[in-house]
Short mmCIF file of N, CA and C in Angstrom, two decimals:
data_model
loop_
_atom_site.label_atom_id
_atom_site.label_comp_id
_atom_site.label_asym_id
_atom_site.label_seq_id
_atom_site.Cartn_x
_atom_site.Cartn_y
_atom_site.Cartn_z
N UNK J 170 -33.31 128.00 -56.54
CA UNK J 170 -34.00 126.77 -56.50
C UNK J 170 -35.08 126.83 -55.45
N UNK J 171 -36.31 126.36 -55.78
CA UNK J 171 -37.38 126.30 -54.85
C UNK J 171 -37.39 124.97 -54.05
N UNK J 172 -37.71 125.01 -52.87
CA UNK J 172 -37.75 123.77 -52.05
C UNK J 172 -38.96 123.89 -51.13
N UNK J 173 -39.75 122.84 -51.05
CA UNK J 173 -40.89 122.82 -50.18
C UNK J 173 -40.46 122.11 -48.88
N UNK J 174 -40.79 122.71 -47.75
CA UNK J 174 -40.38 122.22 -46.45
C UNK J 174 -41.64 122.00 -45.59
N UNK J 175 -41.70 120.83 -45.03
CA UNK J 175 -42.77 120.57 -44.05
C UNK J 175 -42.17 120.90 -42.71
N UNK J 176 -43.04 121.56 -41.91
CA UNK J 176 -42.65 121.86 -40.50
C UNK J 176 -43.76 121.23 -39.59
N UNK J 177 -43.33 120.64 -38.53
CA UNK J 177 -44.16 120.03 -37.60
C UNK J 177 -44.02 120.65 -36.21
N UNK J 178 -45.11 120.71 -35.46
CA UNK J 178 -45.16 120.93 -34.07
C UNK J 178 -45.56 119.68 -33.38
N UNK J 179 -44.64 119.15 -32.59
CA UNK J 179 -44.86 117.87 -31.90
C UNK J 179 -45.34 118.21 -30.52
N UNK J 180 -46.69 118.07 -30.24
CA UNK J 180 -47.24 118.41 -28.98
C UNK J 180 -47.77 117.20 -28.31
N UNK J 181 -48.11 117.37 -27.07
CA UNK J 181 -48.53 116.20 -26.21
C UNK J 181 -49.85 115.57 -26.79
N UNK J 182 -50.83 116.40 -27.11
CA UNK J 182 -52.12 115.92 -27.44
C UNK J 182 -52.49 116.12 -28.93
N UNK J 183 -51.56 116.72 -29.70
CA UNK J 183 -51.82 116.83 -31.07
C UNK J 183 -50.46 117.08 -31.81
N UNK J 184 -50.54 116.97 -33.10
CA UNK J 184 -49.39 117.27 -33.99
C UNK J 184 -49.87 118.19 -35.08
N UNK J 185 -49.04 119.19 -35.45
CA UNK J 185 -49.43 120.10 -36.44
C UNK J 185 -48.45 120.12 -37.57
N UNK J 186 -48.89 120.44 -38.77
CA UNK J 186 -48.00 120.46 -39.91
C UNK J 186 -48.35 121.74 -40.80
N UNK J 187 -47.29 122.33 -41.25
CA UNK J 187 -47.46 123.45 -42.20
C UNK J 187 -46.45 123.25 -43.34
N UNK J 188 -46.67 123.99 -44.41
CA UNK J 188 -45.77 123.89 -45.58
C UNK J 188 -45.17 125.24 -45.78
N UNK J 189 -43.86 125.33 -45.96
CA UNK J 189 -43.12 126.49 -46.34
C UNK J 189 -42.42 126.25 -47.65
N UNK J 190 -42.04 127.39 -48.26
CA UNK J 190 -41.27 127.36 -49.51
C UNK J 190 -39.93 128.12 -49.33
N UNK J 191 -38.83 127.52 -49.66
CA UNK J 191 -37.55 128.17 -49.61
C UNK J 191 -37.10 128.49 -50.98
N UNK J 192 -36.79 129.84 -51.20
CA UNK J 192 -36.19 130.23 -52.46
C UNK J 192 -34.93 130.98 -52.08
N UNK J 193 -33.77 130.41 -52.49
CA UNK J 193 -32.44 130.93 -52.07
C UNK J 193 -32.34 130.75 -50.56
N UNK J 194 -32.19 131.84 -49.88
CA UNK J 194 -32.01 131.78 -48.34
C UNK J 194 -33.31 132.20 -47.67
N UNK J 195 -34.31 132.64 -48.45
CA UNK J 195 -35.59 133.14 -47.83
C UNK J 195 -36.57 132.07 -47.83
N UNK J 196 -37.29 131.94 -46.68
CA UNK J 196 -38.34 130.99 -46.44
C UNK J 196 -39.63 131.70 -46.26
N UNK J 197 -40.68 131.28 -47.02
CA UNK J 197 -41.99 131.86 -46.96
C UNK J 197 -43.01 130.85 -46.52
N UNK J 198 -43.88 131.12 -45.55
CA UNK J 198 -44.95 130.21 -45.23
C UNK J 198 -46.02 130.18 -46.36
N UNK J 199 -46.39 128.92 -46.65
CA UNK J 199 -47.44 128.75 -47.70
C UNK J 199 -48.80 128.43 -47.06
N UNK J 200 -48.82 127.71 -45.90
CA UNK J 200 -50.00 127.35 -45.23
C UNK J 200 -49.93 127.68 -43.76
N UNK J 201 -51.12 127.70 -43.15
CA UNK J 201 -51.11 127.78 -41.67
C UNK J 201 -50.79 126.39 -41.18
N UNK J 202 -50.70 126.21 -39.87
CA UNK J 202 -50.53 124.85 -39.31
C UNK J 202 -51.85 124.21 -39.33
N UNK J 203 -51.84 122.91 -39.83
CA UNK J 203 -53.04 121.99 -39.80
C UNK J 203 -52.76 121.01 -38.62
N UNK J 204 -53.75 120.94 -37.72
CA UNK J 204 -53.58 120.17 -36.51
C UNK J 204 -54.35 118.85 -36.67
N UNK J 205 -53.68 117.75 -36.19
CA UNK J 205 -54.29 116.50 -36.15
C UNK J 205 -54.11 115.99 -34.72
N UNK J 206 -55.11 115.39 -34.07
CA UNK J 206 -56.31 114.82 -34.67
C UNK J 206 -57.55 115.76 -34.61
N UNK J 207 -57.39 116.96 -34.20
CA UNK J 207 -58.55 117.86 -34.15
C UNK J 207 -59.27 117.94 -35.50
N UNK J 208 -58.45 118.01 -36.60
CA UNK J 208 -58.98 117.94 -37.98
C UNK J 208 -58.09 116.99 -38.69
N UNK J 209 -58.44 116.69 -39.95
CA UNK J 209 -57.65 115.80 -40.76
C UNK J 209 -56.51 116.65 -41.52
N UNK J 210 -55.42 116.74 -40.79
CA UNK J 210 -54.29 117.59 -41.30
C UNK J 210 -53.89 117.07 -42.70
N UNK J 211 -53.81 115.78 -42.83
CA UNK J 211 -53.46 115.14 -44.15
C UNK J 211 -54.39 115.57 -45.24
N UNK J 212 -55.62 115.53 -44.98
CA UNK J 212 -56.61 115.93 -46.01
C UNK J 212 -56.56 117.42 -46.28
N UNK J 213 -56.31 118.21 -45.33
CA UNK J 213 -56.27 119.65 -45.52
C UNK J 213 -55.02 120.00 -46.41
N UNK J 214 -53.90 119.32 -46.11
CA UNK J 214 -52.72 119.55 -46.90
C UNK J 214 -52.94 119.03 -48.33
N UNK J 215 -53.57 117.93 -48.46
CA UNK J 215 -53.88 117.40 -49.85
C UNK J 215 -54.67 118.37 -50.61
N UNK J 216 -55.71 118.98 -49.98
CA UNK J 216 -56.53 119.98 -50.64
C UNK J 216 -55.66 121.15 -51.04
N UNK J 217 -54.82 121.61 -50.22
CA UNK J 217 -53.99 122.74 -50.52
C UNK J 217 -53.07 122.38 -51.78
N UNK J 218 -52.46 121.26 -51.79
CA UNK J 218 -51.59 120.83 -52.81
C UNK J 218 -52.35 120.69 -54.13
N UNK J 219 -53.57 120.15 -54.10
CA UNK J 219 -54.33 119.99 -55.29
C UNK J 219 -54.75 121.35 -55.85
N UNK J 220 -54.96 122.30 -54.96
CA UNK J 220 -55.41 123.67 -55.45
C UNK J 220 -54.25 124.48 -56.00
N UNK J 221 -53.06 123.99 -55.92
CA UNK J 221 -51.90 124.77 -56.41
C UNK J 221 -51.20 124.01 -57.49
N UNK J 222 -51.52 124.16 -58.74
CA UNK J 222 -50.99 123.37 -59.80
C UNK J 222 -49.48 123.50 -60.02
N UNK J 223 -48.83 124.46 -59.41
CA UNK J 223 -47.40 124.57 -59.54
C UNK J 223 -46.66 123.52 -58.70
N UNK J 224 -47.40 122.87 -57.76
CA UNK J 224 -46.83 121.78 -57.01
C UNK J 224 -46.97 120.49 -57.85
N UNK J 225 -45.85 119.82 -58.12
CA UNK J 225 -45.97 118.66 -58.99
C UNK J 225 -46.63 117.51 -58.21
N UNK J 226 -47.14 116.51 -59.00
CA UNK J 226 -47.73 115.37 -58.38
C UNK J 226 -46.75 114.55 -57.58
N UNK J 227 -45.50 114.52 -58.07
CA UNK J 227 -44.49 113.76 -57.36
C UNK J 227 -44.18 114.46 -56.01
N UNK J 228 -44.12 115.77 -56.05
CA UNK J 228 -43.91 116.48 -54.77
C UNK J 228 -45.07 116.27 -53.77
N UNK J 229 -46.32 116.34 -54.36
CA UNK J 229 -47.50 116.14 -53.47
C UNK J 229 -47.49 114.73 -52.82
N UNK J 230 -47.18 113.76 -53.62
CA UNK J 230 -47.15 112.41 -53.08
C UNK J 230 -46.00 112.29 -52.00
N UNK J 231 -44.91 112.77 -52.27
CA UNK J 231 -43.78 112.75 -51.35
C UNK J 231 -44.14 113.39 -49.97
N UNK J 232 -44.73 114.60 -50.11
CA UNK J 232 -45.08 115.37 -48.91
C UNK J 232 -46.19 114.68 -48.11
N UNK J 233 -47.18 114.16 -48.84
CA UNK J 233 -48.26 113.50 -48.10
C UNK J 233 -47.83 112.22 -47.45
N UNK J 234 -46.90 111.49 -48.08
CA UNK J 234 -46.32 110.32 -47.48
C UNK J 234 -45.51 110.66 -46.22
N UNK J 235 -44.75 111.76 -46.30
CA UNK J 235 -43.94 112.15 -45.16
C UNK J 235 -44.93 112.58 -44.00
N UNK J 236 -46.02 113.27 -44.30
CA UNK J 236 -46.95 113.58 -43.25
C UNK J 236 -47.51 112.34 -42.60
N UNK J 237 -47.89 111.36 -43.45
CA UNK J 237 -48.40 110.14 -42.90
C UNK J 237 -47.40 109.41 -41.98
N UNK J 238 -46.14 109.37 -42.41
CA UNK J 238 -45.12 108.69 -41.58
C UNK J 238 -44.88 109.48 -40.23
N UNK J 239 -44.87 110.80 -40.24
CA UNK J 239 -44.67 111.51 -39.06
C UNK J 239 -45.79 111.39 -38.14
N UNK J 240 -47.05 111.50 -38.62
CA UNK J 240 -48.22 111.29 -37.78
C UNK J 240 -48.25 109.94 -37.16
N UNK J 241 -47.90 108.86 -37.96
CA UNK J 241 -47.90 107.53 -37.44
C UNK J 241 -46.85 107.37 -36.34
N UNK J 242 -45.71 108.02 -36.52
CA UNK J 242 -44.66 108.00 -35.50
C UNK J 242 -45.16 108.73 -34.22
N UNK J 243 -45.87 109.85 -34.38
CA UNK J 243 -46.38 110.62 -33.24
C UNK J 243 -47.34 109.76 -32.49
N UNK J 244 -48.22 109.00 -33.21
CA UNK J 244 -49.26 108.10 -32.59
C UNK J 244 -48.64 107.06 -31.70
N UNK J 245 -47.43 106.58 -32.07
CA UNK J 245 -46.68 105.59 -31.31
C UNK J 245 -46.32 106.03 -29.91
N UNK J 246 -46.19 107.37 -29.73
CA UNK J 246 -45.81 107.95 -28.48
C UNK J 246 -44.53 107.33 -27.91
N UNK J 247 -43.55 107.14 -28.80
CA UNK J 247 -42.27 106.64 -28.43
C UNK J 247 -41.53 107.61 -27.52
N UNK J 248 -41.17 107.10 -26.29
CA UNK J 248 -40.53 108.06 -25.35
C UNK J 248 -39.16 108.56 -25.88
N UNK J 249 -38.52 107.80 -26.70
CA UNK J 249 -37.22 108.25 -27.22
C UNK J 249 -37.35 109.53 -28.00
N UNK J 250 -38.41 109.58 -28.83
CA UNK J 250 -38.64 110.73 -29.60
C UNK J 250 -39.11 111.89 -28.82
N UNK J 251 -39.96 111.67 -27.78
CA UNK J 251 -40.42 112.67 -26.93
C UNK J 251 -39.29 113.42 -26.21
N UNK J 252 -38.33 112.60 -25.79
CA UNK J 252 -37.15 113.22 -25.05
C UNK J 252 -36.09 113.86 -25.97
N UNK J 253 -36.00 113.36 -27.24
CA UNK J 253 -34.99 113.87 -28.12
C UNK J 253 -35.53 114.00 -29.56
N UNK J 254 -36.05 115.19 -29.86
CA UNK J 254 -36.64 115.43 -31.17
C UNK J 254 -35.59 115.38 -32.24
N UNK J 255 -34.29 115.44 -31.94
CA UNK J 255 -33.21 115.32 -32.94
C UNK J 255 -33.30 113.96 -33.62
N UNK J 256 -33.73 112.91 -32.78
CA UNK J 256 -33.88 111.57 -33.33
C UNK J 256 -34.97 111.56 -34.47
N UNK J 257 -36.00 112.39 -34.26
CA UNK J 257 -37.06 112.43 -35.33
C UNK J 257 -36.48 113.11 -36.59
N UNK J 258 -35.63 114.13 -36.40
CA UNK J 258 -35.04 114.84 -37.52
C UNK J 258 -34.16 113.86 -38.29
N UNK J 259 -33.49 112.97 -37.59
CA UNK J 259 -32.64 111.96 -38.15
C UNK J 259 -33.46 111.01 -38.96
N UNK J 260 -34.63 110.60 -38.36
CA UNK J 260 -35.51 109.59 -39.03
C UNK J 260 -36.17 110.19 -40.30
N UNK J 261 -36.45 111.49 -40.24
CA UNK J 261 -37.12 112.23 -41.35
C UNK J 261 -36.27 113.38 -41.79
N UNK J 262 -35.16 113.12 -42.47
CA UNK J 262 -34.21 114.19 -42.74
C UNK J 262 -34.62 115.11 -43.98
N UNK J 263 -35.49 114.61 -44.83
CA UNK J 263 -35.73 115.33 -46.12
C UNK J 263 -36.89 116.25 -45.91
N UNK J 264 -36.59 117.55 -46.14
CA UNK J 264 -37.67 118.62 -46.18
C UNK J 264 -38.44 118.74 -44.89
N UNK J 265 -37.92 118.34 -43.83
CA UNK J 265 -38.76 118.30 -42.63
C UNK J 265 -38.03 119.02 -41.46
N UNK J 266 -38.73 119.83 -40.73
CA UNK J 266 -38.18 120.43 -39.53
C UNK J 266 -39.26 120.14 -38.42
N UNK J 267 -38.77 119.51 -37.34
CA UNK J 267 -39.70 119.10 -36.30
C UNK J 267 -39.31 119.86 -35.05
N UNK J 268 -40.32 120.49 -34.31
CA UNK J 268 -40.01 121.13 -33.08
C UNK J 268 -41.21 121.14 -32.14
N UNK J 269 -40.92 121.38 -30.93
CA UNK J 269 -41.99 121.58 -29.98
C UNK J 269 -42.10 123.10 -29.73
N UNK J 270 -43.12 123.47 -29.00
CA UNK J 270 -43.25 124.91 -28.71
C UNK J 270 -42.06 125.32 -27.81
N UNK J 271 -41.46 126.43 -28.12
CA UNK J 271 -40.33 126.89 -27.33
C UNK J 271 -38.99 126.50 -27.88
N UNK J 272 -38.99 125.71 -28.94
CA UNK J 272 -37.75 125.33 -29.68
C UNK J 272 -37.60 126.16 -30.89
N UNK J 273 -36.37 126.43 -31.29
CA UNK J 273 -36.06 127.15 -32.54
C UNK J 273 -35.97 126.20 -33.66
#
């Protein structure tokens, strides 16, 4: 079974997102990290998804909505999330792995 996974780097001055694909137990990166606000990470991911017809429209919409939600959460600068990224993983449990640099 194929599964698309969003990964985020939650940094002080930016947030980054990339897309991986899991097949069985193996995970393969599909994109580099797209950084926001340096660039429009949402738009870059949208372009990638549109350029790959094997990604369904439903998956694209779901992934882009998740990116929007996580970026909005990052913009809030909630200290609870900054101190405990597990809370973010609880808030966004589907297809998402969130980490800071230095975390596994």
